[in-house]
Amino acid sequence: MTLVSWEGFLALIAGALYGALFGAVPGLTATLAVALFIPIAFFLDAAIALPAIIAISSVAIYAGDVGSAIARIPGTPASAAYADELHNLSRSRGALYGLGISALGSSVGGILGTLVLAGGALALATLAAMFSSFEYFWIAVLGLTAGVFASGRHLLKGFISLLIGLLLSTVGIDPTLGYPRFHFGNPAFLGGLDYIAVMIGLFGFSEVLYHMGAGTKSAPAAHASIHRRALNNFYAAPLKLIRKARKLVVRSSLLGIFVGFLPGAGADIGAWVACSLEKISAKRQKNEERVVLAGVSSNNAAVASAWIPALSLGLPGDTVTAMVLGVFMMKGVTPGPLLFQEQMPLIWMLFGAFLIANILLLPTVGLLTARIARTALRLPFSLLLPVIAATCVTGAYAINNNPLDVGVMALMGVVALMLRRGGFPLAQVVLGMVLGPILEQHFMVSAIKSNWSPLSFFERPVALILMGACVATVILGIAAHKRRLTGSDEGN
Amino acid sequence: MLVRMVLPRLGVVVDRGSVWIGLLLVTLCACQPNIEQAYPSRPLTVIVPWKAGGGTDTATRTLAAVLQDELEQPVNVVNRTGGGGIVGHYALSQAQPDGYTLGAITVEITMMHWTGLTPLDYTNYSPIALVTVNSSAITVRNDAPWQDVHDLVAALKAEPGTLTASGTSLGGIWDLCRIGFLEAVGLDQSAMPWVPSQGAAAALQELLAGGVDVVTASLAETDALRRAGRVRTLALMANERLSVAPDVPTLKELGIDYASEGGWMVLAAPENLPNARLELLRVAVWNASRRPEFSVPLERAGFRLQHLTGDSLELFLREEDSRNGMLMNEAGLAL
Amino acid sequence: MPCNSIVSRIPGVVFLTLAAFTWLSARNFPSLPEGYPGPGLFPNVLAFLLALAGIGLIWRPSVEVDTSAQRLHRKGITRILGGLSGAILFLLINPWISIGAAAGMTCLVCGIVMRARIKAVLITSTAAGIAIHLLFSGLLAL
């Protein structure tokens, strides 16, 4: 039985290249890539359209890391969790090695995600259907807690960064009640601040300004010998690392799967919790490779598991799966339990497409993008930074075609400069911005639903389990923090 | 002078070659073709005030793909999102009325000005044609005890205020449909309170998890779950049934005199578009909307395609504006 | 460890001010019927937490700052302003010319600020501008 037709295979390759382009350019996203493709997808056969969408979303998530490697610009809020680590790694050991970990880690995570999608979609869907606003509230709290404990030595500073992100998310029309807040009389602010613009400013543009201010002439470059063995750096070394850290990869992928299938911001929370868990449990100080590995595997595992509620419930988890459901409806395919009985060829085709995208395309397209990244990193620093600056302004403008976003981006570059000077982490700001609306929305909905009875947050079993997970994270995190502080004091 | 005095101090060395390259760049930048020919002689842009991938976006992109055949010019769709649609609607109203910038305006344009969020209303545009109409559908969980709308109404009358509904934010279009429906059956809007949500998908998640009892979002948004057997659609708040769901009755068939146009989308240009161009666009949209590449995919996805233009479109917009204003007033949302 | 006690307390004061500003702006937000808190609840909770954290920073100032950025002198600030003007230039000229040309200008300004060789900057800016123009105006038609 052939899983994917030849046309489907070609669509996979085309989708992968297209997704790589959209993922790697700041400001362009997987969502936009799929949206541009939808009118074409309506005319195409489902056996061509769906593999293309699968390849676009799988590769675009990985390609978001290319920006982190070159310019510390993460492509998605999830990849912000490990952007610093990946950037340092690419600087010290070469872009091929850094992106090799990212591509192969994504690949393994994606394969595990696909297997769960194939094996347990219906069971997981039942679980997803149990999540009401109370459970979502606790899962947002869990993501925020993980964010605080991922912030390294100074937890208070991580907490403050998070609060700044949450405050930034309150700009604009209140998501539940429709009341305009903090818009300073400017209608352009009513829509709120775009978190991608903020992310580009905080990471990419601040990096440009930082090196301008410090007068850096050249970047710390990797040893020339590292560049020579390209295939070894991209494939062999990361594979060895993955084999050594297989427990970590499986754990992070499972986290990505089990948080990622929740309709909403699952993928982001999954990657953050995975990275945070690795940082908490790490015995050594230098574990950049393992943090990156944890993040990427959970990140891409979530791409596959986001399809679970769409396929088995008909509930779109994110914009991409919403568009997939549109294609389903158009083709007369009915999602739901019956899909897994009556449309087995289609299901096999989807799984086949996912597997090919993860096993074949991610490593090959990954090498291609990593080579481009390596070339970019070889540019003299005084030329690379201006190009990054140009990319930042264009990227910020391209998200909504809104000039205001460019201003927000530039302002965030300055804010980030000050935050960095004071030793405040930046990624937590992004996390706060992404989770802020989820947290507030589900708190308000829960409160309105239950007539403001505080007990209602503790009544449902799944909510209680999630609350337990939050408390456990706090206890483990504080214990690990104390251990690390005393450990480093002894070291001094 | 700038070149001689300032740049060397900054440590920039300028030689003759680079001056030439610089001059070349400036000339290239200055050369923008700006010669007007017969309309349309260059690509058109369509502004969508909502996110890529949403219902309005899908309908507009599908229309644009066909429209560019009719106009023989590329038609590009851009999303100008934010502010509950205000940003994109504002951008369209501020564009040049030259027929090269069009946009999708949605039902929110007849709602937002009542709350004082923006002074913009439908008179700030030259409407070209009504494209889609997505009527609200009364959707309940599959295991809900009510078999039809009459059961639901009886339950609401027996114990007002115990059942909750959701679908979008407070005062959004599906909230207005709820108020209109409750009013038509002689109930106060507190008989079925509104639980705000970020959109139809979030509301459906709540419905499945038992957080709310009724969702009033459109059939296009709930149809995947309906076909998956997770939810049942009791009735459609429309004047006639949808071909994609022939077994779902309308409220009027059930003896409840209420129908709402729901979330509609109109293709429009900025105010004061020259008449000749407006006519040309009307014809092009009419031809485009009759082509199967446009109508078949959208109808299968649960959209209702309805074509109105000219005076009847003006009338439609005026009626929608006053009706939504009235409902928002009753909901306590209007100024 | 010698540490300037006033300077190290500045972040705490800044966050305290930000919290106060948030609280003041959120004062006039309406509340829900029956007196339940409305849109102001979330900002107020955040302002409260931020104030607490700010007090914590004032009480026990952190000595851990990014030392590599400590050497920020006047020249550095001038260069940062130069970089910012590159972004502002983009905003100013973007409505009039193609997005690629505008981005090329940003690249040019930043390159001059970085004091790279001017010929190399011009070539890179042109290449970046053309690439961005092809991608964004050509392919995506923004």
Tab-separated table of N, CA and C in Angstrom, chain A residues 374-449:
chain	number	residue	atom	x	y	z
A	374	ARG	N	24.921	29.253	7.938
A	374	ARG	CA	26.362	29.283	8.166
A	374	ARG	C	27.005	30.376	7.322
A	375	THR	N	26.553	30.474	6.054
A	375	THR	CA	27.089	31.524	5.192
A	375	THR	C	26.795	32.893	5.784
A	376	ALA	N	25.551	33.064	6.280
A	376	ALA	CA	25.181	34.362	6.845
A	376	ALA	C	26.059	34.680	8.048
A	377	LEU	N	26.345	33.678	8.876
A	377	LEU	CA	27.157	33.920	10.069
A	377	LEU	C	28.597	34.238	9.710
A	378	ARG	N	29.009	33.879	8.488
A	378	ARG	CA	30.384	34.173	8.097
A	378	ARG	C	30.548	35.601	7.597
A	379	LEU	N	29.419	36.282	7.339
A	379	LEU	CA	29.497	37.687	6.938
A	379	LEU	C	30.223	38.455	8.039
A	380	PRO	N	30.989	39.480	7.667
A	380	PRO	CA	31.595	40.316	8.716
A	380	PRO	C	30.491	40.887	9.599
A	381	PHE	N	30.787	41.000	10.865
A	381	PHE	CA	29.776	41.436	11.818
A	381	PHE	C	29.191	42.791	11.461
A	382	SER	N	30.053	43.690	10.993
A	382	SER	CA	29.585	45.049	10.713
A	382	SER	C	28.673	45.083	9.488
A	383	LEU	N	28.621	43.996	8.730
A	383	LEU	CA	27.676	43.926	7.617
A	383	LEU	C	26.459	43.090	7.978
A	384	LEU	N	26.691	42.059	8.808
A	384	LEU	CA	25.573	41.185	9.200
A	384	LEU	C	24.543	41.978	10.014
A	385	LEU	N	25.022	42.800	10.950
A	385	LEU	CA	24.090	43.533	11.812
A	385	LEU	C	23.175	44.474	11.026
A	386	PRO	N	23.692	45.268	10.068
A	386	PRO	CA	22.767	46.097	9.286
A	386	PRO	C	21.724	45.266	8.542
A	387	VAL	N	22.135	44.111	8.015
A	387	VAL	CA	21.164	43.263	7.310
A	387	VAL	C	20.103	42.774	8.294
A	388	ILE	N	20.556	42.406	9.505
A	388	ILE	CA	19.571	41.981	10.514
A	388	ILE	C	18.620	43.126	10.824
A	389	ALA	N	19.158	44.338	10.938
A	389	ALA	CA	18.297	45.494	11.224
A	389	ALA	C	17.254	45.658	10.122
A	390	ALA	N	17.684	45.540	8.858
A	390	ALA	CA	16.740	45.671	7.747
A	390	ALA	C	15.680	44.577	7.813
A	391	THR	N	16.119	43.345	8.157
A	391	THR	CA	15.168	42.241	8.269
A	391	THR	C	14.171	42.500	9.387
A	392	CYS	N	14.658	43.065	10.503
A	392	CYS	CA	13.771	43.332	11.636
A	392	CYS	C	12.667	44.318	11.247
A	393	VAL	N	13.030	45.439	10.618
A	393	VAL	CA	11.999	46.428	10.281
A	393	VAL	C	11.012	45.842	9.270
A	394	THR	N	11.536	45.130	8.271
A	394	THR	CA	10.631	44.555	7.274
A	394	THR	C	9.721	43.519	7.909
A	395	GLY	N	10.328	42.654	8.741
A	395	GLY	CA	9.547	41.600	9.377
A	395	GLY	C	8.443	42.178	10.234
A	396	ALA	N	8.790	43.196	11.042
A	396	ALA	CA	7.780	43.799	11.924
A	396	ALA	C	6.673	44.423	11.095
A	397	TYR	N	7.044	45.030	9.972
A	397	TYR	CA	6.024	45.665	9.134
A	397	TYR	C	5.139	44.618	8.466
A	398	ALA	N	5.755	43.493	8.078
A	398	ALA	CA	5.031	42.519	7.264
A	398	ALA	C	3.943	41.773	8.029
A	399	ILE	N	4.043	41.712	9.376
A	399	ILE	CA	3.074	40.902	10.119
A	399	ILE	C	1.649	41.357	9.850
A	400	ASN	N	1.387	42.651	10.045
A	400	ASN	CA	0.032	43.167	9.825
A	400	ASN	C	0.005	44.295	8.817
A	401	ASN	N	1.111	44.550	8.122
A	401	ASN	CA	1.233	45.719	7.259
A	401	ASN	C	0.919	46.977	8.030
A	402	ASN	N	1.378	47.031	9.259
A	402	ASN	CA	1.039	48.135	10.132
A	402	ASN	C	2.315	48.849	10.533
A	403	PRO	N	2.469	50.142	10.155
A	403	PRO	CA	3.702	50.851	10.504
A	403	PRO	C	3.904	50.922	12.013
A	404	LEU	N	2.792	50.913	12.771
A	404	LEU	CA	2.909	50.992	14.223
A	404	LEU	C	3.762	49.851	14.771
A	405	ASP	N	3.643	48.683	14.155
A	405	ASP	CA	4.406	47.530	14.634
A	405	ASP	C	5.905	47.784	14.533
A	406	VAL	N	6.329	48.564	13.530
A	406	VAL	CA	7.756	48.875	13.401
A	406	VAL	C	8.184	49.741	14.580
A	407	GLY	N	7.336	50.720	14.937
A	407	GLY	CA	7.643	51.562	16.080
A	407	GLY	C	7.712	50.749	17.362
A	408	VAL	N	6.729	49.867	17.551
A	408	VAL	CA	6.716	49.004	18.738
A	408	VAL	C	7.988	48.163	18.770
A	409	MET	N	8.366	47.640	17.597
A	409	MET	CA	9.563	46.812	17.506
A	409	MET	C	10.792	47.601	17.944
A	410	ALA	N	10.929	48.840	17.426
A	410	ALA	CA	12.100	49.648	17.765
A	410	ALA	C	12.116	49.978	19.254
A	411	LEU	N	10.932	50.340	19.784
A	411	LEU	CA	10.837	50.665	21.208
A	411	LEU	C	11.239	49.466	22.060
A	412	MET	N	10.759	48.277	21.654
A	412	MET	CA	11.081	47.074	22.416
A	412	MET	C	12.581	46.778	22.353
A	413	GLY	N	13.217	47.165	21.237
A	413	GLY	CA	14.662	46.999	21.150
A	413	GLY	C	15.355	47.782	22.263
A	414	VAL	N	14.891	49.024	22.501
A	414	VAL	CA	15.494	49.847	23.548
A	414	VAL	C	15.163	49.277	24.929
A	415	VAL	N	13.891	48.897	25.123
A	415	VAL	CA	13.494	48.310	26.407
A	415	VAL	C	14.353	47.078	26.708
A	416	ALA	N	14.556	46.255	25.676
A	416	ALA	CA	15.337	45.035	25.880
A	416	ALA	C	16.779	45.362	26.264
A	417	LEU	N	17.284	46.444	25.685
A	417	LEU	CA	18.650	46.861	26.011
A	417	LEU	C	18.765	47.150	27.504
A	418	MET	N	17.759	47.857	28.029
A	418	MET	CA	17.782	48.179	29.458
A	418	MET	C	17.591	46.932	30.297
A	419	LEU	N	16.655	46.069	29.867
A	419	LEU	CA	16.417	44.837	30.625
A	419	LEU	C	17.697	43.995	30.671
A	420	ARG	N	18.381	43.894	29.548
A	420	ARG	CA	19.604	43.093	29.507
A	420	ARG	C	20.662	43.682	30.419
A	421	ARG	N	20.737	45.004	30.424
A	421	ARG	CA	21.710	45.675	31.267
A	421	ARG	C	21.460	45.331	32.734
A	422	GLY	N	20.194	45.277	33.121
A	422	GLY	CA	19.878	44.963	34.508
A	422	GLY	C	19.855	43.473	34.790
A	423	GLY	N	20.136	42.651	33.795
A	423	GLY	CA	20.160	41.212	34.016
A	423	GLY	C	18.787	40.562	34.026
A	424	PHE	N	17.804	41.189	33.395
A	424	PHE	CA	16.471	40.584	33.325
A	424	PHE	C	16.364	39.742	32.056
A	425	PRO	N	15.831	38.525	32.149
A	425	PRO	CA	15.720	37.687	30.947
A	425	PRO	C	14.659	38.228	29.997
A	426	LEU	N	14.827	38.002	28.695
A	426	LEU	CA	13.911	38.553	27.690
A	426	LEU	C	12.811	37.581	27.292
A	427	ALA	N	13.160	36.294	27.234
A	427	ALA	CA	12.186	35.324	26.717
A	427	ALA	C	10.924	35.310	27.564
A	428	GLN	N	11.072	35.568	28.867
A	428	GLN	CA	9.906	35.563	29.753
A	428	GLN	C	8.902	36.642	29.372
A	429	VAL	N	9.381	37.754	28.818
A	429	VAL	CA	8.460	38.815	28.385
A	429	VAL	C	7.539	38.261	27.295
A	430	VAL	N	8.138	37.525	26.350
A	430	VAL	CA	7.344	36.947	25.263
A	430	VAL	C	6.328	35.960	25.815
A	431	LEU	N	6.790	35.112	26.743
A	431	LEU	CA	5.883	34.118	27.321
A	431	LEU	C	4.704	34.813	27.995
A	432	GLY	N	5.006	35.875	28.755
A	432	GLY	CA	3.941	36.617	29.422
A	432	GLY	C	2.947	37.183	28.425
A	433	MET	N	3.465	37.713	27.314
A	433	MET	CA	2.574	38.302	26.310
A	433	MET	C	1.663	37.263	25.679
A	434	VAL	N	2.213	36.048	25.470
A	434	VAL	CA	1.407	35.016	24.809
A	434	VAL	C	0.374	34.440	25.773
A	435	LEU	N	0.817	34.215	27.032
A	435	LEU	CA	-0.095	33.566	27.967
A	435	LEU	C	-1.042	34.549	28.651
A	436	GLY	N	-0.713	35.848	28.632
A	436	GLY	CA	-1.546	36.839	29.303
A	436	GLY	C	-3.014	36.766	28.907
A	437	PRO	N	-3.313	36.881	27.598
A	437	PRO	CA	-4.719	36.822	27.200
A	437	PRO	C	-5.383	35.500	27.573
A	438	ILE	N	-4.636	34.383	27.474
A	438	ILE	CA	-5.221	33.079	27.810
A	438	ILE	C	-5.579	33.045	29.283
A	439	LEU	N	-4.627	33.498	30.106
A	439	LEU	CA	-4.838	33.485	31.547
A	439	LEU	C	-6.036	34.349	31.921
A	440	GLU	N	-6.026	35.592	31.436
A	440	GLU	CA	-7.078	36.519	31.832
A	440	GLU	C	-8.440	36.050	31.329
A	441	GLN	N	-8.456	35.688	30.031
A	441	GLN	CA	-9.694	35.253	29.411
A	441	GLN	C	-10.332	34.108	30.188
A	442	HIS	N	-9.530	33.070	30.458
A	442	HIS	CA	-10.119	31.904	31.094
A	442	HIS	C	-10.428	32.153	32.555
A	443	PHE	N	-9.696	33.081	33.182
A	443	PHE	CA	-10.068	33.430	34.550
A	443	PHE	C	-11.414	34.131	34.545
A	444	MET	N	-11.554	35.133	33.665
A	444	MET	CA	-12.800	35.904	33.654
A	444	MET	C	-13.989	35.016	33.268
A	445	VAL	N	-13.788	34.169	32.255
A	445	VAL	CA	-14.887	33.293	31.826
A	445	VAL	C	-15.286	32.370	32.977
A	446	SER	N	-14.278	31.793	33.649
A	446	SER	CA	-14.583	30.893	34.760
A	446	SER	C	-15.338	31.629	35.853
A	447	ALA	N	-14.865	32.852	36.156
A	447	ALA	CA	-15.485	33.609	37.239
A	447	ALA	C	-16.924	33.969	36.879
A	448	ILE	N	-17.130	34.404	35.620
A	448	ILE	CA	-18.486	34.794	35.213
A	448	ILE	C	-19.408	33.571	35.217
A	449	LYS	N	-18.858	32.441	34.742
A	449	LYS	CA	-19.643	31.213	34.670
A	449	LYS	C	-20.096	30.752	36.044
